[in-house]
Amino acid sequence: MATLGDPIRVDAGGWGWTWVGDDRGRLRQVGVGPGGHRSEVEVDPHWYPDAFPTAGTDALRPPALRVTHADGTLTTRLVVRDVAHPEADHLVVRCVDELFPFSVEHHVRTHVVSGVAEQWSEIHHTEDGPVTLADYDSIAPFLLVDHAATATQFGGSGWADEWAWTTETLGPGTKVLDSLGGVQPHLQRSPCLLVEPDGPAGESSGQVIALSIAWGGNTRFALDVRARAWAGSPRELRLRAGANPAGAPYVLDPGRRFVTPTVAWIWTDRGRAAATAAFHRWTCDRVIRDPERRRPIVVNNWEATFFDFDEERLVGLVEHSADLGADLFLLDDGWFGTSDPRDDDTAGLGDWEIDRRKLPDGLAPVIAAATERGMRFGLWLEPEMVNPASDLYRSHPDWIVRNGRGPLEHRNQFVLDPLRPEVRDFILGVFDRTLTANPDVSYVKWDANRPITDPGSATLGSDRQANIWVDHVHATWEVMAEVARRHPGVELMACASGGGRNDHGTLRWFHEFWTSDNTDPLARVRMQWACSHFFPALVMAAHVTRWGDRPLEFACAVALSGRFGIDLDLAALSAQETDTCRRAIELARRTQDLVQFGYLTRLVSPLDGTGGERAALAYCSPDRRRAVVFAYQLEDSTTEGP
């Protein structure tokens, strides 16, 4: 227990921050950044900026926390009540309102090995009635930045355009970078951000702040920049990050606890490579499942067959996969459906029984074909969704996420409501029945192909329907955690129309994610380059396909720099193409320990410096004795071939 009034220091491993309570008890930020944990209190604390501004402390700037209290009061004024270290790497600063029985705990967990700090808040109250949280950011540091300061976001046009790199100079005003949709928000914008407060940084030099909102729902970064009156002086930046509160005011009952998403972040003065190394180490140490397990070389049938297959076709693809030397055969969408066979995406979701027209003897013969040839077997599931054309929907039309209006179909399907206990039990049952009936299934691609368009739940009162945006994430995570607990030997890939679930929060229950449905290798070089700033190649699934109509050798070379896989009609390959794929798998065997567990060095950027015409990166073994280098010659996407 620290003494109130003493500086509160957060040492994240070479950087951090210092807080202090002023004479009224308000939490102030003394310093932040490299050396920020050593900042001294040199003037009266009230001169320092608020560490976590609330509505009522600064009427002219957006607050990190905005609450309507039970009696209608719109302001919140917090004072420090106590400071504790429940664990050596865990700091808790508890603040309470001056007037109401309302508290905010600021939690910080450090990972000094990597230098990444995790920060979140927990809100609790015992007021006479519910309070409404209108804004509930997880962090809100105050920075002084150069006029050349930049922010780099990763959001494109949506599906198949994930991880688009956009760098902008931070001018005066408030820049909001948010996502919507609830289930697959990261298709629009990654929950990751780079801020370079002194202006553009390099790989090995310059100030870089890297942030990741570990949240499986809508997220928001808000960068409020204010000029200062003195010529030549730096600008002020209030950087807020957390769940997106747009359309999502949260009604919190007395005695309940609201936990904001964790924001993981680091500030380094050693360039982007140092921030990347930190996030890769933290991701492996604190986030993903089985980080020491080598990820398999996967062959997926999707682009070979789509929904049109039978047992003979699949067994043939399994044999071709084994001949090439793959580790695992993944059967994608289309294997299920009873009254409404899954012949396209209009029917069958929710009815997770074998389609006996396609597979008269079930999955067993196809699985046996794989295991007898020394391969593992994987399966595609989309357990959170339902087609109107399904027995499940006809039996339980009330199980979907909806409000008082007639529900809108999107992609011919609805979202099941995980706030309902019976829906959570159903989803768990899908996994339990499928994996129990097929014990040799050791890999599942968990997909989700629809956003929430009609937010609402019968489990919520009419005055708190907007709670669904937060509660949906927690309910979904509850199911994911239980699936991982019940089936620890099954590897899980997170997929949501591609890269819609590429976040450090959801990844806790998965081994990898599908980086994007866009597998054009020319696009993937740039996507994987951007994604690599926060995620190691171990989790970035990268498959060889026909997308973009590029030379097969080039497609293989790009996929080899991620978790390698193939999604081709192997039976239709020419002898030369078959040999190319076989050699690629042999190369994957030789290099996958470097790619999956080595240190990344980005050498030539496809985004800047060379006009995007070239890219090069390398992975080096931990002992620095071995390395693999990937070098690509890129041409403009409008020209023919790479």
Tab-separated table of N, CA and C in Angstrom, residues 24 72 88 120 124 184 228 240 278 332 336 339 373 402 412 438 452 485 499 535 537 558 625 635:
chain	number	residue	atom	x	y	z
A	24	ARG	N	-6.324	18.569	-3.570
A	24	ARG	CA	-7.741	18.194	-3.504
A	24	ARG	C	-7.933	16.696	-3.714
A	72	GLY	N	-29.317	12.259	-11.750
A	72	GLY	CA	-29.287	13.106	-12.934
A	72	GLY	C	-28.076	13.994	-13.052
A	88	ALA	N	3.281	-7.841	-7.832
A	88	ALA	CA	4.449	-7.005	-8.117
A	88	ALA	C	4.297	-6.231	-9.422
A	120	TRP	N	-6.363	-0.618	-17.832
A	120	TRP	CA	-7.812	-0.638	-17.917
A	120	TRP	C	-8.395	-0.006	-16.652
A	124	HIS	N	-17.413	1.054	-10.357
A	124	HIS	CA	-18.339	0.425	-9.408
A	124	HIS	C	-19.068	1.536	-8.660
A	184	GLN	N	-17.635	-7.988	-36.211
A	184	GLN	CA	-16.445	-7.998	-37.068
A	184	GLN	C	-15.948	-6.572	-37.348
A	228	ARG	N	-0.699	25.616	-28.663
A	228	ARG	CA	-0.392	26.459	-27.509
A	228	ARG	C	-0.087	27.871	-28.009
A	240	ARG	N	-7.009	9.320	-26.152
A	240	ARG	CA	-7.936	8.437	-25.458
A	240	ARG	C	-8.164	7.177	-26.287
A	278	ALA	N	8.597	-5.586	-28.913
A	278	ALA	CA	7.893	-5.592	-27.628
A	278	ALA	C	6.527	-6.247	-27.762
A	332	ASP	N	-13.694	-26.773	-45.174
A	332	ASP	CA	-14.346	-25.483	-44.935
A	332	ASP	C	-15.866	-25.621	-45.028
A	336	PHE	N	-22.532	-29.452	-43.839
A	336	PHE	CA	-23.649	-29.673	-42.924
A	336	PHE	C	-24.959	-29.235	-43.570
A	339	SER	N	-32.558	-30.343	-43.326
A	339	SER	CA	-33.730	-29.910	-44.098
A	339	SER	C	-33.356	-28.856	-45.136
A	373	ARG	N	-2.726	-41.023	-43.668
A	373	ARG	CA	-1.596	-40.482	-44.420
A	373	ARG	C	-0.738	-39.542	-43.569
A	402	ARG	N	-31.904	-8.899	-31.958
A	402	ARG	CA	-32.885	-8.090	-32.681
A	402	ARG	C	-33.498	-7.076	-31.729
A	412	ASN	N	-27.699	-13.137	-45.808
A	412	ASN	CA	-28.676	-14.231	-45.687
A	412	ASN	C	-28.687	-14.874	-44.300
A	438	ASN	N	-16.283	-36.679	-33.631
A	438	ASN	CA	-15.126	-36.751	-34.539
A	438	ASN	C	-13.863	-36.412	-33.760
A	452	ILE	N	-23.628	-6.845	-36.458
A	452	ILE	CA	-24.918	-6.614	-35.792
A	452	ILE	C	-25.570	-5.394	-36.432
A	485	ARG	N	-11.360	-24.253	-22.804
A	485	ARG	CA	-11.172	-25.058	-21.591
A	485	ARG	C	-11.580	-26.509	-21.816
A	499	GLY	N	-10.357	-10.705	-41.662
A	499	GLY	CA	-9.664	-10.180	-40.488
A	499	GLY	C	-10.529	-9.394	-39.532
A	535	PHE	N	1.566	-8.022	-34.399
A	535	PHE	CA	1.350	-9.457	-34.254
A	535	PHE	C	2.492	-10.235	-34.899
A	537	ALA	N	4.344	-13.440	-36.847
A	537	ALA	CA	3.925	-14.278	-37.977
A	537	ALA	C	3.281	-15.572	-37.501
A	558	VAL	N	5.180	-15.165	-50.761
A	558	VAL	CA	4.525	-14.255	-49.822
A	558	VAL	C	3.916	-15.039	-48.664
A	625	ARG	N	22.087	-17.330	-35.272
A	625	ARG	CA	22.951	-18.165	-36.110
A	625	ARG	C	22.316	-18.498	-37.452
A	635	GLU	N	5.238	-4.467	-58.439
A	635	GLU	CA	4.886	-3.457	-59.418
A	635	GLU	C	3.510	-2.917	-59.093
